[in-house]
mmCIF file of N, CA, C and O in Angstrom:
data_model
loop_
_atom_site.group_PDB
_atom_site.id
_atom_site.type_symbol
_atom_site.label_atom_id
_atom_site.label_comp_id
_atom_site.label_asym_id
_atom_site.label_seq_id
_atom_site.Cartn_x
_atom_site.Cartn_y
_atom_site.Cartn_z
ATOM 1 N N MET J 1 39.528 52.643 -34.224
ATOM 2 C CA MET J 1 39.431 52.784 -33.401
ATOM 3 C C MET J 1 41.333 52.534 -32.833
ATOM 4 O O MET J 1 42.578 52.205 -33.209
ATOM 5 N N LYS J 2 40.813 53.067 -31.593
ATOM 6 C CA LYS J 2 42.754 53.235 -30.597
ATOM 7 C C LYS J 2 43.129 52.273 -29.728
ATOM 8 O O LYS J 2 42.423 51.340 -29.208
ATOM 9 N N ASN J 3 44.100 52.019 -30.967
ATOM 10 C CA ASN J 3 45.419 51.133 -29.689
ATOM 11 C C ASN J 3 45.660 50.929 -28.533
ATOM 12 O O ASN J 3 46.573 51.680 -28.609
ATOM 13 N N TYR J 4 45.510 49.848 -27.750
ATOM 14 C CA TYR J 4 45.019 50.557 -25.622
ATOM 15 C C TYR J 4 46.484 49.407 -26.125
ATOM 16 O O TYR J 4 46.904 48.094 -26.156
ATOM 17 N N ARG J 5 47.246 49.783 -24.806
ATOM 18 C CA ARG J 5 47.755 49.547 -24.221
ATOM 19 C C ARG J 5 48.338 49.440 -23.289
ATOM 20 O O ARG J 5 47.827 49.998 -22.033
ATOM 21 N N LEU J 6 48.565 48.156 -23.089
ATOM 22 C CA LEU J 6 48.970 47.351 -21.931
ATOM 23 C C LEU J 6 49.490 47.869 -20.354
ATOM 24 O O LEU J 6 50.523 48.089 -21.009
ATOM 25 N N SER J 7 49.515 48.440 -18.987
ATOM 26 C CA SER J 7 50.158 49.065 -17.705
ATOM 27 C C SER J 7 51.441 48.258 -17.943
ATOM 28 O O SER J 7 51.249 46.712 -18.014
ATOM 29 N N PRO J 8 52.965 48.264 -17.773
ATOM 30 C CA PRO J 8 53.191 47.254 -16.647
ATOM 31 C C PRO J 8 52.839 45.763 -16.070
ATOM 32 O O PRO J 8 52.595 45.459 -15.876
ATOM 33 N N ALA J 9 51.819 46.708 -14.760
ATOM 34 C CA ALA J 9 50.906 45.417 -13.902
ATOM 35 C C ALA J 9 49.763 44.848 -14.353
ATOM 36 O O ALA J 9 49.372 43.705 -14.195
ATOM 37 N N GLU J 10 49.911 45.374 -16.114
ATOM 38 C CA GLU J 10 48.487 44.363 -17.061
ATOM 39 C C GLU J 10 49.468 43.286 -16.875
ATOM 40 O O GLU J 10 48.745 42.519 -17.381
ATOM 41 N N GLN J 11 51.271 43.568 -17.461
ATOM 42 C CA GLN J 11 51.353 42.624 -18.676
ATOM 43 C C GLN J 11 52.261 41.482 -17.633
ATOM 44 O O GLN J 11 53.314 41.298 -17.204
ATOM 45 N N GLU J 12 50.989 39.935 -17.414
ATOM 46 C CA GLU J 12 51.241 39.294 -16.229
ATOM 47 C C GLU J 12 51.519 38.502 -17.225
ATOM 48 O O GLU J 12 51.398 38.109 -18.343
ATOM 49 N N THR J 13 52.408 38.145 -16.295
ATOM 50 C CA THR J 13 52.089 36.077 -16.592
ATOM 51 C C THR J 13 51.664 35.165 -16.150
ATOM 52 O O THR J 13 51.641 35.090 -14.885
ATOM 53 N N ILE J 14 50.757 33.883 -15.994
ATOM 54 C CA ILE J 14 49.637 33.368 -15.368
ATOM 55 C C ILE J 14 50.371 31.913 -16.014
ATOM 56 O O ILE J 14 50.530 31.249 -16.627
ATOM 57 N N ILE J 15 50.268 31.311 -14.780
ATOM 58 C CA ILE J 15 50.243 29.832 -15.279
ATOM 59 C C ILE J 15 49.210 29.429 -14.804
ATOM 60 O O ILE J 15 49.008 28.930 -13.587
ATOM 61 N N ASN J 16 48.621 28.091 -16.021
ATOM 62 C CA ASN J 16 47.106 27.730 -15.232
ATOM 63 C C ASN J 16 47.775 25.798 -14.840
ATOM 64 O O ASN J 16 48.632 25.177 -15.864
ATOM 65 N N TRP J 17 48.008 25.511 -13.634
ATOM 66 C CA TRP J 17 48.097 24.065 -12.977
ATOM 67 C C TRP J 17 47.083 23.626 -13.014
ATOM 68 O O TRP J 17 46.311 23.316 -11.790
ATOM 69 N N ASP J 18 46.521 22.285 -14.182
ATOM 70 C CA ASP J 18 45.560 21.345 -13.693
ATOM 71 C C ASP J 18 45.582 20.257 -12.831
ATOM 72 O O ASP J 18 47.138 18.736 -13.363
ATOM 73 N N ASN J 19 44.975 20.437 -12.239
ATOM 74 C CA ASN J 19 46.014 18.160 -11.429
ATOM 75 C C ASN J 19 45.415 17.389 -12.406
ATOM 76 O O ASN J 19 46.968 16.222 -12.057
ATOM 77 N N GLU J 20 44.503 16.933 -12.850
ATOM 78 C CA GLU J 20 44.467 15.945 -13.796
ATOM 79 C C GLU J 20 45.614 15.875 -15.072
ATOM 80 O O GLU J 20 45.196 15.026 -15.119
ATOM 81 N N LEU J 21 46.152 16.956 -15.667
ATOM 82 C CA LEU J 21 46.912 17.125 -16.511
ATOM 83 C C LEU J 21 48.972 16.457 -16.061
ATOM 84 O O LEU J 21 48.496 17.681 -14.695
ATOM 85 N N GLU J 22 49.717 16.560 -16.785
ATOM 86 C CA GLU J 22 51.161 16.025 -16.924
ATOM 87 C C GLU J 22 51.759 17.409 -17.441
ATOM 88 O O GLU J 22 52.903 17.756 -16.903
ATOM 89 N N THR J 23 50.328 18.400 -18.341
ATOM 90 C CA THR J 23 51.437 20.349 -18.569
ATOM 91 C C THR J 23 50.338 20.854 -17.500
ATOM 92 O O THR J 23 49.383 20.535 -17.416
ATOM 93 N N ALA J 24 51.628 21.848 -17.762
ATOM 94 C CA ALA J 24 50.713 23.536 -17.578
ATOM 95 C C ALA J 24 51.160 24.269 -18.065
ATOM 96 O O ALA J 24 51.318 24.741 -19.570
ATOM 97 N N ASN J 25 49.426 25.415 -18.723
ATOM 98 C CA ASN J 25 49.067 26.610 -19.155
ATOM 99 C C ASN J 25 50.544 28.001 -18.578
ATOM 100 O O ASN J 25 50.479 28.630 -18.143
ATOM 101 N N VAL J 26 51.576 28.431 -19.417
ATOM 102 C CA VAL J 26 52.450 29.611 -19.273
ATOM 103 C C VAL J 26 51.698 30.702 -19.451
ATOM 104 O O VAL J 26 51.877 30.868 -21.279
ATOM 105 N N TYR J 27 51.185 31.294 -19.649
ATOM 106 C CA TYR J 27 50.462 32.735 -20.686
ATOM 107 C C TYR J 27 51.414 33.524 -20.308
ATOM 108 O O TYR J 27 51.239 33.955 -18.731
ATOM 109 N N THR J 28 51.926 34.902 -20.701
ATOM 110 C CA THR J 28 53.098 35.035 -20.371
ATOM 111 C C THR J 28 53.521 36.785 -21.183
ATOM 112 O O THR J 28 52.555 36.325 -22.600
ATOM 113 N N TYR J 29 53.219 37.904 -20.424
ATOM 114 C CA TYR J 29 53.761 39.264 -21.889
ATOM 115 C C TYR J 29 54.720 38.928 -21.061
ATOM 116 O O TYR J 29 55.592 39.813 -22.301
ATOM 117 N N ASP J 30 55.867 38.551 -20.597
ATOM 118 C CA ASP J 30 57.320 39.433 -20.155
ATOM 119 C C ASP J 30 57.963 38.475 -21.337
ATOM 120 O O ASP J 30 57.570 37.275 -21.837
ATOM 121 N N GLN J 31 58.661 39.526 -22.164
ATOM 122 C CA GLN J 31 60.306 40.110 -23.018
ATOM 123 C C GLN J 31 60.645 38.532 -23.361
ATOM 124 O O GLN J 31 60.968 37.311 -23.714
ATOM 125 N N LYS J 32 60.796 38.484 -21.499
ATOM 126 C CA LYS J 32 62.410 37.985 -21.606
ATOM 127 C C LYS J 32 61.300 36.202 -20.995
ATOM 128 O O LYS J 32 62.748 35.130 -22.317
ATOM 129 N N LEU J 33 60.641 35.822 -20.931
ATOM 130 C CA LEU J 33 60.242 34.340 -20.029
ATOM 131 C C LEU J 33 59.853 34.174 -21.908
ATOM 132 O O LEU J 33 59.917 33.247 -22.246
ATOM 133 N N GLY J 34 59.324 34.952 -22.292
ATOM 134 C CA GLY J 34 58.534 34.137 -23.123
ATOM 135 C C GLY J 34 59.281 33.616 -25.019
ATOM 136 O O GLY J 34 59.844 32.811 -25.017
ATOM 137 N N LYS J 35 60.699 35.510 -24.374
ATOM 138 C CA LYS J 35 62.274 34.665 -25.165
ATOM 139 C C LYS J 35 62.925 32.979 -25.276
ATOM 140 O O LYS J 35 62.581 32.461 -26.052
ATOM 141 N N ARG J 36 63.120 32.920 -24.028
ATOM 142 C CA ARG J 36 63.000 31.952 -23.250
ATOM 143 C C ARG J 36 62.906 30.473 -23.609
ATOM 144 O O ARG J 36 63.114 29.269 -23.978
ATOM 145 N N LEU J 37 60.978 30.944 -22.979
ATOM 146 C CA LEU J 37 60.187 29.833 -23.526
ATOM 147 C C LEU J 37 60.593 29.139 -25.345
ATOM 148 O O LEU J 37 59.994 28.456 -25.599
ATOM 149 N N LEU J 38 60.130 30.194 -25.631
ATOM 150 C CA LEU J 38 59.989 30.406 -27.500
ATOM 151 C C LEU J 38 61.870 29.407 -27.604
ATOM 152 O O LEU J 38 61.407 28.856 -28.765
ATOM 153 N N GLU J 39 63.066 29.910 -27.273
ATOM 154 C CA GLU J 39 64.023 28.949 -27.358
ATOM 155 C C GLU J 39 63.833 27.261 -27.130
ATOM 156 O O GLU J 39 64.237 26.995 -27.804
ATOM 157 N N LEU J 40 63.667 27.183 -25.990
ATOM 158 C CA LEU J 40 63.395 25.865 -25.440
ATOM 159 C C LEU J 40 61.840 25.067 -26.551
ATOM 160 O O LEU J 40 62.841 24.062 -26.989
ATOM 161 N N SER J 41 61.266 25.880 -26.536
ATOM 162 C CA SER J 41 60.940 25.353 -27.454
ATOM 163 C C SER J 41 61.012 24.678 -28.862
ATOM 164 O O SER J 41 60.369 23.119 -29.447
ATOM 165 N N ARG J 42 62.122 25.039 -29.629
ATOM 166 C CA ARG J 42 62.553 25.416 -30.810
ATOM 167 C C ARG J 42 63.397 24.500 -30.890
ATOM 168 O O ARG J 42 63.559 22.857 -31.197
ATOM 169 N N LYS J 43 64.223 24.372 -29.378
ATOM 170 C CA LYS J 43 65.167 23.155 -28.863
ATOM 171 C C LYS J 43 64.061 21.317 -28.669
ATOM 172 O O LYS J 43 65.149 20.514 -28.819
ATOM 173 N N TYR J 44 63.179 22.175 -27.373
ATOM 174 C CA TYR J 44 62.493 21.073 -28.004
ATOM 175 C C TYR J 44 60.829 20.872 -27.834
ATOM 176 O O TYR J 44 60.401 20.890 -26.463
ATOM 177 N N PRO J 45 60.996 20.671 -29.383
ATOM 178 C CA PRO J 45 59.434 20.119 -30.067
ATOM 179 C C PRO J 45 58.723 19.808 -29.025
ATOM 180 O O PRO J 45 57.322 20.275 -29.801
ATOM 181 N N GLY J 46 58.507 19.005 -28.284
ATOM 182 C CA GLY J 46 57.723 17.585 -27.933
ATOM 183 C C GLY J 46 57.656 18.095 -26.967
ATOM 184 O O GLY J 46 56.610 17.305 -26.398
ATOM 185 N N LEU J 47 58.048 18.652 -26.075
ATOM 186 C CA LEU J 47 58.163 18.730 -24.757
ATOM 187 C C LEU J 47 57.488 19.805 -24.774
ATOM 188 O O LEU J 47 56.321 20.906 -23.419
ATOM 189 N N ILE J 48 58.055 21.259 -24.726
ATOM 190 C CA ILE J 48 57.230 22.836 -24.961
ATOM 191 C C ILE J 48 56.697 23.113 -25.642
ATOM 192 O O ILE J 48 57.769 23.434 -27.058
ATOM 193 N N VAL J 49 55.559 23.381 -25.834
ATOM 194 C CA VAL J 49 54.588 23.901 -27.536
ATOM 195 C C VAL J 49 54.478 25.039 -27.013
ATOM 196 O O VAL J 49 53.602 26.358 -25.864
ATOM 197 N N LEU J 50 54.986 26.310 -28.101
ATOM 198 C CA LEU J 50 53.380 26.970 -28.308
ATOM 199 C C LEU J 50 52.596 27.156 -28.797
ATOM 200 O O LEU J 50 52.421 26.680 -30.263
ATOM 201 N N LYS J 51 51.588 27.277 -28.052
ATOM 202 C CA LYS J 51 50.132 27.171 -28.190
ATOM 203 C C LYS J 51 49.577 28.130 -29.134
ATOM 204 O O LYS J 51 48.609 27.846 -30.149
ATOM 205 N N GLU J 52 50.058 29.560 -28.881
ATOM 206 C CA GLU J 52 49.088 30.702 -28.930
ATOM 207 C C GLU J 52 49.918 31.555 -29.261
ATOM 208 O O GLU J 52 51.240 32.416 -27.997
ATOM 209 N N LYS J 53 50.139 32.953 -29.828
ATOM 210 C CA LYS J 53 50.459 34.933 -29.863
ATOM 211 C C LYS J 53 49.744 35.162 -30.065
ATOM 212 O O LYS J 53 48.581 35.556 -30.783
ATOM 213 N N GLY J 54 49.437 36.189 -28.687
ATOM 214 C CA GLY J 54 47.770 36.729 -29.053
ATOM 215 C C GLY J 54 49.431 38.290 -29.322
ATOM 216 O O GLY J 54 49.835 38.162 -30.495
ATOM 217 N N SER J 55 47.792 38.415 -28.586
ATOM 218 C CA SER J 55 48.475 40.936 -29.451
ATOM 219 C C SER J 55 48.744 40.964 -28.052
ATOM 220 O O SER J 55 49.239 40.426 -27.213
ATOM 221 N N GLN J 56 50.132 42.339 -28.186
ATOM 222 C CA GLN J 56 50.724 43.139 -28.037
ATOM 223 C C GLN J 56 52.393 42.094 -26.740
ATOM 224 O O GLN J 56 51.986 42.237 -25.793
ATOM 225 N N HIS J 57 52.097 40.947 -27.548
ATOM 226 C CA HIS J 57 53.697 40.354 -27.599
ATOM 227 C C HIS J 57 53.232 39.408 -26.564
ATOM 228 O O HIS J 57 53.934 38.669 -25.523
ATOM 229 N N CYS J 58 51.389 38.761 -26.568
ATOM 230 C CA CYS J 58 51.885 37.496 -25.362
ATOM 231 C C CYS J 58 51.698 36.022 -25.761
ATOM 232 O O CYS J 58 51.083 36.442 -26.996
ATOM 233 N N LEU J 59 52.666 35.218 -25.178
ATOM 234 C CA LEU J 59 52.591 33.967 -25.456
ATOM 235 C C LEU J 59 52.162 32.973 -24.767
ATOM 236 O O LEU J 59 51.824 33.809 -23.478
ATOM 237 N N MET J 60 51.422 32.024 -24.905
ATOM 238 C CA MET J 60 50.883 30.920 -24.025
ATOM 239 C C MET J 60 51.586 29.179 -25.093
ATOM 240 O O MET J 60 51.567 28.793 -25.921
ATOM 241 N N PHE J 61 52.628 28.820 -23.896
ATOM 242 C CA PHE J 61 52.872 28.104 -24.082
ATOM 243 C C PHE J 61 52.180 26.497 -23.541
ATOM 244 O O PHE J 61 51.492 27.214 -22.014
ATOM 245 N N THR J 62 52.604 25.206 -23.211
ATOM 246 C CA THR J 62 52.412 23.717 -22.619
ATOM 247 C C THR J 62 53.885 23.325 -22.073
ATOM 248 O O THR J 62 54.581 23.127 -23.371
ATOM 249 N N VAL J 63 53.782 23.284 -21.054
ATOM 250 C CA VAL J 63 54.574 22.741 -20.581
ATOM 251 C C VAL J 63 54.636 21.762 -19.510
ATOM 252 O O VAL J 63 54.090 21.696 -18.132
ATOM 253 N N PRO J 64 55.675 21.052 -19.828
ATOM 254 C CA PRO J 64 55.487 19.919 -18.627
ATOM 255 C C PRO J 64 55.356 20.074 -17.379
ATOM 256 O O PRO J 64 56.279 21.265 -16.644
ATOM 257 N N LYS J 65 54.493 19.843 -16.393
ATOM 258 C CA LYS J 65 54.557 20.481 -15.143
ATOM 259 C C LYS J 65 56.448 19.912 -14.161
ATOM 260 O O LYS J 65 56.172 21.596 -13.225
ATOM 261 N N LYS J 66 56.629 19.313 -15.128
ATOM 262 C CA LYS J 66 57.959 19.117 -14.012
ATOM 263 C C LYS J 66 58.809 20.367 -14.038
ATOM 264 O O LYS J 66 59.524 19.868 -13.206
ATOM 265 N N TYR J 67 58.819 20.612 -14.949
ATOM 266 C CA TYR J 67 60.169 21.854 -15.181
ATOM 267 C C TYR J 67 59.656 23.257 -14.245
ATOM 268 O O TYR J 67 60.098 23.941 -14.340
ATOM 269 N N ILE J 68 57.739 22.557 -14.709
ATOM 270 C CA ILE J 68 58.206 24.625 -12.878
ATOM 271 C C ILE J 68 58.230 23.666 -11.676
ATOM 272 O O ILE J 68 58.916 22.684 -10.968
ATOM 273 N N SER J 69 59.134 25.088 -10.990
ATOM 274 C CA SER J 69 58.989 24.966 -10.255
ATOM 275 C C SER J 69 59.338 26.455 -9.241
ATOM 276 O O SER J 69 59.322 27.490 -9.584
ATOM 277 N N ILE J 70 59.605 25.876 -7.683
ATOM 278 C CA ILE J 70 60.319 27.503 -7.209
ATOM 279 C C ILE J 70 60.616 26.693 -6.017
ATOM 280 O O ILE J 70 59.762 25.649 -4.526
ATOM 281 N N ARG J 71 62.035 27.146 -6.151
ATOM 282 C CA ARG J 71 62.801 27.005 -4.731
ATOM 283 C C ARG J 71 63.384 27.995 -3.794
ATOM 284 O O ARG J 71 62.917 29.769 -3.656
ATOM 285 N N GLN J 72 64.457 27.579 -2.742
ATOM 286 C CA GLN J 72 63.494 28.429 -1.741
ATOM 287 C C GLN J 72 65.034 29.542 -2.660
ATOM 288 O O GLN J 72 66.192 28.735 -2.909
ATOM 289 N N PRO J 73 65.768 30.521 -1.393
ATOM 290 C CA PRO J 73 67.098 31.187 -2.488
ATOM 291 C C PRO J 73 67.581 30.025 -1.873
ATOM 292 O O PRO J 73 68.149 29.677 -0.379
ATOM 293 N N TYR J 74 69.065 30.723 -2.560
ATOM 294 C CA TYR J 74 70.003 29.993 -1.060
ATOM 295 C C TYR J 74 70.839 31.187 -0.186
ATOM 296 O O TYR J 74 70.080 32.255 -0.163
ATOM 297 N N SER J 75 71.250 30.297 0.791
ATOM 298 C CA SER J 75 71.629 30.107 1.477
ATOM 299 C C SER J 75 73.003 31.301 1.817
ATOM 300 O O SER J 75 73.550 31.391 0.895
ATOM 301 N N GLU J 76 73.654 31.807 2.672
ATOM 302 C CA GLU J 76 75.073 32.903 2.106
ATOM 303 C C GLU J 76 76.342 31.670 2.100
ATOM 304 O O GLU J 76 76.959 31.993 1.466
ATOM 305 N N GLU J 77 75.478 30.429 2.836
ATOM 306 C CA GLU J 77 76.324 30.165 3.035
ATOM 307 C C GLU J 77 77.175 28.911 1.485
ATOM 308 O O GLU J 77 77.903 28.529 1.455
ATOM 309 N N ARG J 78 75.522 28.448 1.246
ATOM 310 C CA ARG J 78 75.390 27.715 0.472
ATOM 311 C C ARG J 78 76.569 28.630 -1.201
ATOM 312 O O ARG J 78 77.086 28.378 -1.599
ATOM 313 N N LYS J 79 76.023 29.817 -1.196
ATOM 314 C CA LYS J 79 76.286 30.442 -2.010
ATOM 315 C C LYS J 79 78.331 30.990 -2.136
ATOM 316 O O LYS J 79 78.871 30.837 -2.861
ATOM 317 N N LYS J 80 78.705 31.165 -0.845
ATOM 318 C CA LYS J 80 80.258 31.166 -0.566
ATOM 319 C C LYS J 80 80.698 30.331 -0.521
ATOM 320 O O LYS J 80 81.517 30.133 -1.620
ATOM 321 N N LYS J 81 80.023 28.378 -0.724
ATOM 322 C CA LYS J 81 80.274 27.318 -1.004
ATOM 323 C C LYS J 81 80.544 26.924 -2.378
ATOM 324 O O LYS J 81 81.717 26.067 -3.134
ATOM 325 N N GLN J 82 79.312 27.392 -3.140
ATOM 326 C CA GLN J 82 80.018 27.488 -4.383
ATOM 327 C C GLN J 82 80.437 27.902 -5.542
ATOM 328 O O GLN J 82 81.379 28.691 -5.877
ATOM 329 N N SER J 83 80.391 29.606 -5.002
ATOM 330 C CA SER J 83 82.410 30.889 -5.237
ATOM 331 C C SER J 83 82.378 30.110 -5.271
ATOM 332 O O SER J 83 84.213 30.131 -5.600
ATOM 333 N N MET J 84 83.184 29.808 -4.049
ATOM 334 C CA MET J 84 85.402 28.684 -4.329
ATOM 335 C C MET J 84 84.828 27.587 -4.026
ATOM 336 O O MET J 84 86.194 27.581 -5.164
ATOM 337 N N ALA J 85 83.906 27.246 -4.784
ATOM 338 C CA ALA J 85 84.467 25.457 -5.477
ATOM 339 C C ALA J 85 84.418 25.964 -6.622
ATOM 340 O O ALA J 85 85.956 25.031 -7.888
ATOM 341 N N ALA J 86 83.545 26.983 -7.522
ATOM 342 C CA ALA J 86 84.070 27.270 -8.989
ATOM 343 C C ALA J 86 85.110 28.037 -8.751
ATOM 344 O O ALA J 86 86.247 28.091 -9.915
ATOM 345 N N LYS J 87 86.387 29.036 -8.182
ATOM 346 C CA LYS J 87 87.086 29.355 -7.839
ATOM 347 C C LYS J 87 88.317 28.334 -8.074
ATOM 348 O O LYS J 87 89.077 28.109 -9.219
ATOM 349 N N GLU J 88 88.242 27.437 -7.412
ATOM 350 C CA GLU J 88 88.409 25.763 -7.764
ATOM 351 C C GLU J 88 88.800 25.371 -8.853
ATOM 352 O O GLU J 88 89.318 24.658 -9.411
ATOM 353 N N ARG J 89 88.063 25.243 -9.664
ATOM 354 C CA ARG J 89 87.406 24.443 -10.829
ATOM 355 C C ARG J 89 88.420 25.240 -11.844
ATOM 356 O O ARG J 89 89.422 25.408 -13.347
ATOM 357 N N VAL J 90 88.758 27.003 -11.729
ATOM 358 C CA VAL J 90 88.952 27.957 -12.678
ATOM 359 C C VAL J 90 90.459 27.687 -12.042
ATOM 360 O O VAL J 90 91.953 27.560 -13.016
ATOM 361 N N LYS J 91 91.178 27.068 -11.486
ATOM 362 C CA LYS J 91 92.373 26.917 -11.348
ATOM 363 C C LYS J 91 93.385 25.730 -11.315
ATOM 364 O O LYS J 91 94.071 26.028 -11.974
ATOM 365 N N MET J 92 92.024 24.479 -11.294
ATOM 366 C CA MET J 92 92.634 22.899 -12.091
ATOM 367 C C MET J 92 92.612 23.441 -13.095
ATOM 368 O O MET J 92 93.758 22.500 -14.267
ATOM 369 N N TYR J 93 91.875 24.152 -14.286
ATOM 370 C CA TYR J 93 91.336 23.756 -15.563
ATOM 371 C C TYR J 93 91.428 25.003 -16.080
ATOM 372 O O TYR J 93 91.026 25.548 -17.859
ATOM 373 N N GLY J 94 91.137 26.368 -15.226
ATOM 374 C CA GLY J 94 91.577 27.523 -16.734
ATOM 375 C C GLY J 94 89.900 28.578 -16.641
ATOM 376 O O GLY J 94 88.791 27.462 -16.418
ATOM 377 N N SER J 95 89.794 29.600 -17.069
ATOM 378 C CA SER J 95 89.016 29.331 -17.264
ATOM 379 C C SER J 95 88.621 29.661 -18.777
ATOM 380 O O SER J 95 88.705 29.718 -19.563
ATOM 381 N N PRO J 96 87.095 29.438 -19.834
ATOM 382 C CA PRO J 96 86.040 29.064 -20.065
ATOM 383 C C PRO J 96 86.280 30.594 -21.542
ATOM 384 O O PRO J 96 85.666 30.284 -22.566
ATOM 385 N N PHE J 97 86.681 31.472 -20.116
ATOM 386 C CA PHE J 97 86.099 33.076 -20.859
ATOM 387 C C PHE J 97 87.843 32.945 -21.752
ATOM 388 O O PHE J 97 87.788 33.045 -22.543
ATOM 389 N N GLU J 98 88.950 32.979 -20.874
ATOM 390 C CA GLU J 98 90.143 32.642 -22.495
ATOM 391 C C GLU J 98 89.859 32.494 -23.109
ATOM 392 O O GLU J 98 90.766 32.558 -24.401
ATOM 393 N N LYS J 99 89.483 30.880 -23.332
ATOM 394 C CA LYS J 99 89.649 29.729 -24.363
ATOM 395 C C LYS J 99 88.405 30.977 -25.352
ATOM 396 O O LYS J 99 89.014 30.626 -26.632
ATOM 397 N N ALA J 100 87.705 31.839 -24.730
ATOM 398 C CA ALA J 100 86.566 32.078 -25.547
ATOM 399 C C ALA J 100 88.006 33.554 -26.674
ATOM 400 O O ALA J 100 87.394 33.642 -27.154
ATOM 401 N N GLU J 101 87.711 33.652 -26.106
ATOM 402 C CA GLU J 101 88.941 34.967 -26.007
ATOM 403 C C GLU J 101 90.079 34.756 -26.486
ATOM 404 O O GLU J 101 90.456 35.597 -27.829
ATOM 405 N N GLU J 102 90.263 34.019 -26.617
ATOM 406 C CA GLU J 102 91.862 33.858 -28.152
ATOM 407 C C GLU J 102 90.710 33.304 -29.030
ATOM 408 O O GLU J 102 91.379 33.193 -30.317
ATOM 409 N N THR J 103 89.251 33.193 -29.346
ATOM 410 C CA THR J 103 88.786 32.494 -30.615
ATOM 411 C C THR J 103 88.575 34.108 -31.606
ATOM 412 O O THR J 103 88.143 33.464 -32.582
ATOM 413 N N ILE J 104 88.168 34.479 -30.746
ATOM 414 C CA ILE J 104 87.591 35.916 -31.692
ATOM 415 C C ILE J 104 88.517 36.775 -32.033
ATOM 416 O O ILE J 104 90.483 36.676 -32.043
#
């Protein structure tokens, strides 16, 4: 039997949201999202649960609905304010990257 590969368009992520449940099912072929969810499932095993490993790197997780969000894009004003606040923190406390370089 020939090994069938999914095209990038077929490698989708599906979120099933049932209004009666507190959790949603996340079914994904996306390796980056799958890796992130695997890490979170190890860190929070009671909350994010790996339900199934399918073929071709497909993963299915159960995730509390409150952790799934759709947010509006940052405005340019908000980006600028956050950038300035970060620069002020670096001036006050130093860069966390400088300390990391010292230990290498």
